[in-house]
Amino acid sequence: MVVGDVTTGTELLVIGGGPGGYVAAIRGAQLGLDTTLVERDAYGGTCLNHGCIPSKALISASDVAHNARQAESMGVFADPAVDMAGMTEWKDGVVTRLTRGVESLCKSAGVNLIEGTAEFVDDDTVRVAHSGEGQGSESLSFEHAVVATGSRPVEIPGFAFDGEHILSSKDALALESVPEKLVVVGAGYIGMELSTVFAKLGAEVTVVEMLDDVLPGYEDDIAAVVRERAKDLGIDFNFGEAADDWERTEEGIRVQTVNEDDEVTEYNATKCLVAVGREPVTDTLALENVDLQPDEDGVLPTDDQCRTAFESVFAVGDVAGEPMLAHKAMAEGEVAAEAAAGEPAAFDHQAIPAAVFTDPEIATVGMTESEAEAAGFDPVTGEMPFRANGRALTVDEREGFVRVVADADEEFLLGAQIVGPEASELIAELGLGIEMGARLEDIAGTIHTHPTLSEAVHEAAAAARGEAIHTR
């Protein structure tokens, strides 16, 4: 690439090297497009560097320590010491290996890589300000552009992230010591995952949430399993409270909340993690220069080929809206690249799985029973509790269940919800079933290995047909 005032060209420009962006770039190059990827921070985006991967690494590490302490019922007695700095170093090593892998994959595919921040100049040109002081900028013309700039943690008034007292999820994942007392604002999936991590590592965790339960958007019986397990870990929940203010104290900080009756509550803490959601990053792009305007949520609306209102510009991943999931971004990235290459690609929303890596895990795909009813189906459901699953008992997991949702008449699989051990892995079979148009009899008629957790999927499908063997 030429640095300076000379404009160079590319057929496919991808702005952002997260899951949606790097997949779009690699797929575009595979299809023969001259492809350029611009990334301003680190390849792999938030997911690999500050989100999915580091959080799951810490979840796994904290599980090792917690499970060792809780194994007396199996006849195992241990009291492991936790070196948080060492744990963080191990987590960072995992992250580095994966981000370097992304960069290597892009180069191997023939993608041109540029480090910097891109903003639109006009209909077919961006200006890239190179990373680093005094590094200058360059212009780049394009035929098609994919916006994959991701999202960032939402700040709430009075709680600006400072990395010391008020933490974002990114800050929390970089801690080298376990806070003695942690206040978590928000009981969504990020708040619940990180609350669980630090509780298992020995922190005294208090969660404050404006709503009346954890994990809004998930069915009550699913949220209840996770909430009760969190309480068993010592996490204290305070619902119907909004974070209002905070101040430093000699011992750390004091967080103030207020409820709908204007009653004030104060919590002493070492640190406060604010995890109330994420917002798309579009303010760096100068979108007005291509006549694009995000909606009121900051999202760039797209069609089924991930095109925005400006035909040559696509948007994928978090910037294209909910669900903000890395695997959804990857799928959109492939669709956008294929559409840019003239392929007959389209994105299908019906079978996007979602997982929450709490204790126990949650995973869902397709419709819930109420959603199926709203869509005009006459749904039938079947459940298998893990307390009746042999493999679950051998790993000392008794809570949770597998539930399948199907059309009562034709028995087509419409959705599934799992809360329990390895839910994030088990959901793949049910997602495939929805994608392939499977019926309940297809799942119930498939021999599942014994003893495995997957037998709960088999039994749930049989239960929906009134043919359950191992449940009443």
Coordinates of C-alpha atoms in Angstrom, one line a residue:
M1 CA 0.0 0.0 0.0
V2 CA 1.2 3.6 -0.7
V3 CA 1.2 6.0 2.2
G4 CA 0.5 9.7 1.4
D5 CA -1.8 11.5 -0.9
V6 CA -1.9 8.8 -3.6
T7 CA -5.2 6.9 -3.6
T8 CA -4.9 3.1 -4.0
G9 CA -7.8 0.8 -4.8
T10 CA -9.4 -2.4 -3.6
E11 CA -12.4 -4.3 -4.7
L12 CA -13.6 -5.2 -1.2
L13 CA -12.8 -3.0 1.8
V14 CA -13.5 -4.4 5.2
I15 CA -13.5 -2.0 8.1
G16 CA -12.9 -3.8 11.4
G17 CA -11.1 -7.1 12.1
G18 CA -13.4 -8.8 14.5
P19 CA -15.3 -12.0 13.8
G20 CA -17.5 -10.5 11.2
G21 CA -14.8 -8.5 9.6
Y22 CA -12.0 -11.0 9.3
V23 CA -14.4 -13.7 8.1
A24 CA -15.7 -11.3 5.4
A25 CA -12.2 -10.5 4.3
I26 CA -11.0 -14.1 4.1
R27 CA -14.2 -15.1 2.3
G28 CA -13.9 -12.2 -0.1
A29 CA -10.3 -13.2 -0.9
Q30 CA -11.3 -16.8 -1.4
L31 CA -13.8 -15.6 -4.0
G32 CA -11.1 -13.8 -6.0
L33 CA -11.8 -10.3 -4.8
D34 CA -8.9 -7.9 -4.1
T35 CA -9.6 -7.5 -0.4
T36 CA -8.3 -5.0 2.1
L37 CA -8.9 -5.2 5.9
V38 CA -8.5 -2.1 8.0
E39 CA -8.2 -2.7 11.8
R40 CA -7.4 0.1 14.3
D41 CA -6.8 -2.0 17.5
A42 CA -6.2 -5.7 17.4
Y43 CA -7.1 -8.5 15.0
G44 CA -9.9 -10.6 16.3
G45 CA -11.8 -7.5 17.7
T46 CA -13.5 -7.4 21.0
C47 CA -14.5 -11.1 20.9
L48 CA -11.0 -12.5 20.8
N49 CA -9.2 -9.7 22.7
H50 CA -11.6 -8.4 25.4
G51 CA -14.8 -10.5 25.3
C52 CA -15.7 -14.1 24.3
I53 CA -12.3 -15.7 24.5
P54 CA -10.7 -14.1 27.6
S55 CA -14.0 -14.3 29.6
K56 CA -14.4 -18.0 28.8
A57 CA -10.7 -18.6 29.7
L58 CA -11.3 -17.0 33.1
I59 CA -14.6 -18.9 33.5
S60 CA -12.8 -22.2 32.9
A61 CA -10.0 -21.3 35.2
S62 CA -12.3 -20.2 38.0
D63 CA -14.3 -23.5 37.5
V64 CA -11.2 -25.5 38.1
A65 CA -10.6 -23.8 41.5
H66 CA -14.2 -23.9 42.5
N67 CA -14.9 -27.5 41.5
A68 CA -11.8 -28.6 43.4
R69 CA -13.1 -27.0 46.6
Q70 CA -16.6 -28.4 46.1
A71 CA -15.6 -32.0 45.4
E72 CA -16.0 -33.4 48.9
S73 CA -19.1 -35.4 47.9
M74 CA -16.9 -37.2 45.4
G75 CA -14.4 -38.0 48.0
V76 CA -11.9 -35.3 46.9
F77 CA -10.7 -32.8 49.3
A78 CA -8.7 -29.8 48.1
D79 CA -8.1 -26.1 48.8
P80 CA -6.4 -24.7 45.8
A81 CA -4.6 -21.3 45.9
V82 CA -5.5 -18.8 43.2
D83 CA -2.8 -16.7 41.6
M84 CA -4.9 -14.1 39.7
A85 CA -1.9 -12.6 38.0
G86 CA -0.9 -16.0 36.8
M87 CA -4.4 -16.8 35.6
T88 CA -4.5 -13.5 33.7
E89 CA -1.1 -14.3 32.1
W90 CA -2.4 -17.7 31.0
K91 CA -5.6 -16.1 29.6
D92 CA -3.5 -13.5 27.7
G93 CA -1.5 -16.3 26.2
V94 CA -4.6 -17.9 24.8
V95 CA -5.7 -14.5 23.4
T96 CA -2.4 -13.8 21.8
R97 CA -2.3 -17.2 20.1
L98 CA -5.7 -16.7 18.6
T99 CA -5.2 -13.1 17.5
R100 CA -2.0 -14.0 15.8
G101 CA -3.8 -16.9 14.1
V102 CA -6.4 -14.5 12.7
E103 CA -3.7 -12.3 11.3
S104 CA -1.9 -15.3 9.8
L105 CA -5.1 -16.6 8.2
C106 CA -5.8 -13.2 6.6
K107 CA -2.3 -13.0 5.2
S108 CA -2.5 -16.6 3.9
A109 CA -5.7 -15.9 2.1
G110 CA -4.1 -12.9 0.4
V111 CA -5.9 -10.1 2.3
N112 CA -4.1 -6.8 2.4
L113 CA -3.9 -5.6 6.1
I114 CA -3.8 -2.0 7.1
E115 CA -3.6 -0.8 10.7
G116 CA -5.6 2.4 11.3
T117 CA -9.0 4.0 11.5
A118 CA -11.1 4.3 8.4
E119 CA -13.7 6.9 7.7
F120 CA -15.7 7.5 4.5
V121 CA -14.8 10.4 2.3
D122 CA -17.4 9.8 -0.4
D123 CA -19.3 7.1 -2.2
D124 CA -16.2 5.0 -3.1
T125 CA -13.3 6.3 -0.9
V126 CA -12.2 6.1 2.6
R127 CA -9.4 7.9 4.4
V128 CA -7.3 5.7 6.8
A129 CA -5.5 7.4 9.6
H130 CA -2.7 5.1 10.5
S131 CA -2.2 3.9 14.1
G132 CA 0.6 5.6 16.0
E133 CA 1.6 9.2 16.4
G134 CA 3.0 10.8 13.2
Q135 CA 2.2 7.8 11.0
G136 CA 0.1 9.8 8.6
S137 CA -2.9 8.6 6.5
E138 CA -3.8 7.3 3.1
S139 CA -6.8 7.2 0.8
L140 CA -8.3 4.0 -0.4
S141 CA -11.0 3.6 -3.1
F142 CA -13.3 0.6 -3.1
E143 CA -16.1 -1.1 -5.1
H144 CA -17.7 -2.7 -2.0
A145 CA -17.3 -1.9 1.7
V146 CA -18.2 -4.0 4.7
V147 CA -18.6 -2.1 8.0
A148 CA -17.7 -4.4 10.9
T149 CA -16.8 -2.0 13.6
G150 CA -18.4 -3.9 16.4
S151 CA -19.7 -2.5 19.7
R152 CA -18.5 -1.1 23.0
P153 CA -19.7 -1.2 26.6
V154 CA -22.5 1.2 27.5
E155 CA -21.6 3.8 30.1
I156 CA -24.3 5.1 32.5
P157 CA -24.5 8.6 33.8
G158 CA -22.0 9.3 36.6
F159 CA -20.2 6.0 36.1
A160 CA -17.5 6.8 33.4
F161 CA -15.1 3.9 33.1
D162 CA -11.7 4.7 34.7
G163 CA -10.2 1.2 34.8
E164 CA -9.5 1.6 38.5
H165 CA -12.7 2.1 40.4
I166 CA -15.4 1.8 37.7
L167 CA -14.7 -1.1 35.4
S168 CA -16.0 -2.1 32.0
S169 CA -16.0 -5.8 31.1
K170 CA -12.7 -5.2 29.3
D171 CA -11.2 -3.8 32.5
A172 CA -12.6 -6.6 34.7
L173 CA -11.0 -9.2 32.4
A174 CA -7.6 -7.6 32.8
L175 CA -7.5 -7.5 36.6
E176 CA -4.5 -9.1 38.2
S177 CA -6.0 -9.4 41.7
V178 CA -9.4 -10.5 42.9
P179 CA -11.3 -7.6 44.4
E180 CA -12.4 -8.2 48.0
K181 CA -15.8 -6.7 47.3
L182 CA -17.3 -6.3 43.9
V183 CA -20.5 -4.4 43.0
V184 CA -21.9 -5.4 39.6
V185 CA -24.4 -3.1 37.9
G186 CA -26.5 -5.2 35.5
A187 CA -27.7 -8.8 35.7
G188 CA -27.6 -9.5 31.9
Y189 CA -25.3 -12.2 30.5
I190 CA -22.1 -10.3 30.8
G191 CA -22.9 -9.2 34.4
M192 CA -23.9 -12.8 35.4
E193 CA -20.9 -14.5 33.7
L194 CA -18.4 -12.2 35.4
S195 CA -20.2 -12.2 38.7
T196 CA -19.9 -15.9 38.8
V197 CA -16.2 -15.8 37.9
F198 CA -15.2 -13.5 40.7
A199 CA -17.5 -15.2 43.2
K200 CA -15.7 -18.5 42.5
L201 CA -12.4 -16.8 42.9
G202 CA -13.3 -15.5 46.4
A203 CA -14.8 -12.0 45.9
E204 CA -17.8 -10.9 47.8
V205 CA -20.2 -10.0 44.9
T206 CA -23.3 -7.8 45.0
V207 CA -25.4 -7.4 41.9
V208 CA -27.8 -4.5 41.4
E209 CA -30.3 -4.7 38.6
M210 CA -33.1 -2.3 37.6
L211 CA -35.4 -5.2 36.5
D212 CA -36.9 -7.8 38.7
D213 CA -34.8 -10.8 37.8
V214 CA -31.5 -11.9 36.1
L215 CA -31.0 -12.5 32.4
P216 CA -33.8 -10.5 30.9
G217 CA -35.0 -12.1 27.6
Y218 CA -34.7 -15.6 28.9
E219 CA -37.7 -17.6 30.2
D220 CA -38.3 -17.5 33.9
D221 CA -37.6 -21.1 34.6
I222 CA -34.3 -20.9 32.9
A223 CA -33.2 -17.7 34.7
A224 CA -34.3 -19.2 38.0
V225 CA -31.8 -22.1 37.7
V226 CA -28.9 -19.7 37.1
R227 CA -30.1 -17.2 39.8
E228 CA -30.4 -19.9 42.5
R229 CA -27.0 -21.4 41.7
A230 CA -25.5 -17.9 41.9
K231 CA -27.0 -17.4 45.3
D232 CA -25.4 -20.7 46.4
L233 CA -22.1 -19.1 45.4
G234 CA -22.8 -16.3 47.7
I235 CA -23.8 -13.7 45.2
D236 CA -26.2 -11.1 46.7
F237 CA -29.0 -9.8 44.3
N238 CA -30.8 -6.5 44.7
F239 CA -33.5 -6.0 42.1
G240 CA -35.5 -2.9 41.2
E241 CA -32.5 -0.7 41.9
A242 CA -30.6 1.7 39.5
A243 CA -27.1 2.8 40.0
D244 CA -27.2 6.5 40.8
D245 CA -23.9 7.7 42.1
W246 CA -20.6 6.7 43.7
E247 CA -17.7 8.1 45.7
R248 CA -14.3 7.1 46.9
T249 CA -13.8 6.0 50.5
E250 CA -10.8 5.0 52.6
E251 CA -11.6 1.4 52.0
G252 CA -12.4 1.7 48.3
I253 CA -15.7 3.1 46.9
R254 CA -19.3 3.4 47.9
V255 CA -22.0 2.9 45.3
Q256 CA -25.4 4.4 45.7
T257 CA -28.6 3.1 44.1
V258 CA -32.2 4.3 44.0
N259 CA -35.4 2.4 43.5
E260 CA -38.7 3.5 41.9
D261 CA -39.8 4.9 45.3
D262 CA -36.7 7.1 45.4
E263 CA -35.3 5.0 48.3
V264 CA -31.5 5.1 48.4
T265 CA -29.2 2.2 49.2
E266 CA -25.5 2.3 49.6
Y267 CA -22.9 -0.5 49.0
N268 CA -19.3 -0.5 50.0
A269 CA -17.0 -2.1 47.5
T270 CA -13.4 -2.4 46.3
K271 CA -14.5 -2.0 42.7
C272 CA -17.7 -1.6 40.6
L273 CA -18.2 -3.4 37.3
V274 CA -20.8 -1.8 35.0
A275 CA -22.3 -4.3 32.6
V276 CA -25.6 -2.9 31.3
G277 CA -25.1 -3.7 27.7
R278 CA -23.2 -2.8 24.5
E279 CA -23.7 -0.2 21.8
P280 CA -22.6 -0.2 18.1
V281 CA -19.6 1.7 17.1
T282 CA -20.5 4.0 14.2
D283 CA -19.2 7.4 15.3
T284 CA -15.7 6.9 13.8
L285 CA -16.9 6.3 10.2
A286 CA -18.2 9.6 8.9
L287 CA -21.3 7.8 7.6
E288 CA -22.9 11.0 6.5
N289 CA -20.4 11.1 3.6
V290 CA -22.2 8.0 2.2
D291 CA -25.6 9.2 3.2
L292 CA -26.0 6.5 5.9
Q293 CA -27.7 7.2 9.2
P294 CA -27.8 4.7 12.1
D295 CA -31.2 4.1 13.7
E296 CA -32.1 5.3 17.2
D297 CA -30.2 2.3 18.7
G298 CA -27.0 3.2 16.7
V299 CA -27.6 0.2 14.4
L300 CA -27.1 0.2 10.6
P301 CA -30.2 -1.5 9.2
T302 CA -29.5 -4.2 6.6
D303 CA -31.4 -6.5 4.2
D304 CA -31.0 -10.3 3.9
Q305 CA -27.7 -9.8 2.1
C306 CA -26.4 -7.5 4.8
R307 CA -26.6 -4.5 2.5
T308 CA -27.2 -1.1 4.1
A309 CA -29.4 1.6 2.4
F310 CA -26.3 2.5 0.4
E311 CA -26.0 -0.4 -2.0
S312 CA -22.2 -0.8 -2.1
V313 CA -21.9 -0.7 1.7
F314 CA -22.6 -3.8 3.9
A315 CA -22.8 -4.0 7.7
V316 CA -22.2 -7.1 9.7
G317 CA -21.9 -8.1 13.4
D318 CA -22.8 -5.9 16.3
V319 CA -23.0 -2.8 14.2
A320 CA -25.9 -4.5 12.3
G321 CA -27.9 -5.1 15.5
E322 CA -29.1 -7.9 17.7
P323 CA -28.3 -10.5 18.5
M324 CA -24.7 -9.3 19.2
L325 CA -23.1 -12.7 18.8
A326 CA -19.7 -13.5 17.3
H327 CA -21.0 -16.5 15.4
K328 CA -23.9 -14.4 13.9
A329 CA -21.2 -11.9 12.8
M330 CA -19.2 -14.6 11.1
A331 CA -22.2 -15.9 9.2
E332 CA -23.1 -12.3 8.1
G333 CA -19.5 -11.7 7.1
E334 CA -19.6 -14.7 4.7
V335 CA -22.9 -13.5 3.3
A336 CA -21.7 -10.0 2.7
A337 CA -18.5 -11.1 1.0
E338 CA -20.4 -13.6 -1.2
A339 CA -23.0 -10.9 -2.2
A340 CA -20.2 -8.5 -3.0
A341 CA -18.7 -11.2 -5.3
G342 CA -22.1 -11.6 -7.0
E343 CA -23.0 -14.9 -5.4
P344 CA -26.7 -15.6 -4.6
A345 CA -26.2 -15.4 -0.8
A346 CA -28.7 -14.5 1.9
F347 CA -28.7 -14.5 5.7
D348 CA -31.2 -16.7 7.5
H349 CA -32.1 -15.7 11.1
Q350 CA -34.3 -18.7 12.0
A351 CA -31.6 -20.8 13.7
I352 CA -29.0 -18.5 15.3
P353 CA -28.0 -20.2 18.6
A354 CA -27.2 -18.2 21.7
A355 CA -25.2 -19.3 24.8
V356 CA -24.6 -17.8 28.2
F357 CA -21.6 -19.2 30.0
T358 CA -23.0 -18.9 33.5
D359 CA -23.1 -21.8 36.0
P360 CA -24.9 -23.7 34.7
E361 CA -24.7 -22.7 31.1
I362 CA -27.7 -21.6 29.0
A363 CA -28.2 -22.2 25.3
T364 CA -31.1 -21.5 23.0
V365 CA -32.0 -21.7 19.4
G366 CA -35.1 -21.0 17.4
M367 CA -38.5 -20.2 19.1
T368 CA -39.7 -20.5 22.6
E369 CA -43.2 -22.0 23.1
S370 CA -44.8 -18.5 23.5
E371 CA -42.9 -17.3 20.4
A372 CA -44.2 -20.3 18.4
E373 CA -47.8 -19.5 19.5
A374 CA -47.4 -15.9 18.5
A375 CA -46.1 -17.0 15.1
G376 CA -49.3 -19.0 14.5
F377 CA -48.1 -22.5 15.4
D378 CA -49.8 -25.0 17.8
P379 CA -46.7 -25.9 19.7
V380 CA -45.9 -29.0 21.7
T381 CA -42.9 -29.2 24.1
G382 CA -40.9 -32.0 25.7
E383 CA -38.4 -31.8 28.5
M384 CA -35.7 -33.9 30.1
P385 CA -34.4 -32.9 33.5
F386 CA -30.7 -33.4 34.0
R387 CA -31.3 -34.9 37.4
A388 CA -32.6 -38.0 35.5
N389 CA -29.6 -38.1 33.2
G390 CA -26.9 -40.6 34.1
R391 CA -23.9 -38.7 32.7
A392 CA -25.1 -35.5 34.4
L393 CA -25.0 -37.3 37.8
T394 CA -21.5 -38.6 37.1
V395 CA -20.2 -35.1 36.7
D396 CA -22.2 -34.0 39.8
E397 CA -24.6 -31.8 37.9
R398 CA -28.3 -32.2 38.8
E399 CA -29.9 -28.8 37.9
G400 CA -31.4 -27.8 34.6
F401 CA -33.1 -29.4 31.7
V402 CA -33.4 -29.7 27.9
R403 CA -36.6 -28.5 26.3
V404 CA -37.6 -28.8 22.7
V405 CA -40.5 -27.0 20.9
A406 CA -42.2 -28.4 17.9
D407 CA -45.3 -27.9 15.8
A408 CA -47.9 -30.3 17.2
D409 CA -49.3 -31.2 13.8
E410 CA -46.3 -31.8 11.6
E411 CA -43.8 -32.2 14.5
F412 CA -41.2 -29.9 12.8
L413 CA -38.7 -28.8 15.3
L414 CA -39.2 -25.0 16.0
G415 CA -36.8 -24.3 18.9
A416 CA -35.0 -25.5 22.0
Q417 CA -33.8 -24.2 25.3
I418 CA -31.2 -25.8 27.5
V419 CA -30.0 -24.8 31.0
G420 CA -27.4 -27.2 32.4
P421 CA -24.0 -28.7 31.9
E422 CA -22.4 -28.2 28.5
A423 CA -25.5 -26.5 27.1
S424 CA -23.4 -24.5 24.7
E425 CA -22.3 -27.7 23.1
L426 CA -25.6 -29.6 23.2
I427 CA -27.5 -26.8 21.3
A428 CA -25.7 -27.5 18.0
E429 CA -27.6 -30.7 17.4
L430 CA -30.9 -28.9 17.8
G431 CA -29.8 -25.9 15.6
L432 CA -28.9 -28.4 12.9
G433 CA -32.3 -30.0 13.3
I434 CA -34.1 -26.7 12.8
E435 CA -31.9 -25.8 9.8
M436 CA -32.6 -29.2 8.1
G437 CA -36.3 -29.2 8.8
A438 CA -36.1 -32.1 11.2
R439 CA -39.1 -33.6 12.9
L440 CA -39.3 -34.9 16.5
E441 CA -39.2 -38.4 15.2
D442 CA -35.8 -37.7 13.5
I443 CA -34.2 -36.8 16.8
A444 CA -36.1 -39.3 18.9
G445 CA -35.2 -42.0 16.3
T446 CA -31.5 -41.2 16.3
I447 CA -29.5 -43.4 18.7
H448 CA -27.5 -41.3 21.1
T449 CA -24.4 -42.5 22.9
H450 CA -24.8 -43.7 26.5
P451 CA -23.9 -42.4 28.9
T452 CA -23.9 -38.8 27.6
L453 CA -25.5 -35.5 28.2
S454 CA -26.9 -35.6 24.7
E455 CA -29.3 -38.4 25.7
A456 CA -31.3 -35.5 27.4
V457 CA -31.9 -34.1 23.9
H458 CA -33.1 -37.5 22.7
E459 CA -35.4 -37.9 25.7
A460 CA -36.8 -34.4 25.4
A461 CA -37.8 -35.1 21.7
A462 CA -39.4 -38.4 22.8
A463 CA -41.2 -36.7 25.6
A464 CA -42.7 -34.2 23.1
R465 CA -44.2 -37.2 21.3
G466 CA -45.5 -38.8 24.4
E467 CA -42.9 -41.6 24.2
A468 CA -40.4 -40.7 27.0
I469 CA -38.8 -43.8 28.6
H470 CA -36.7 -42.2 31.4
T471 CA -39.0 -39.4 32.6
R472 CA -42.6 -39.4 33.8

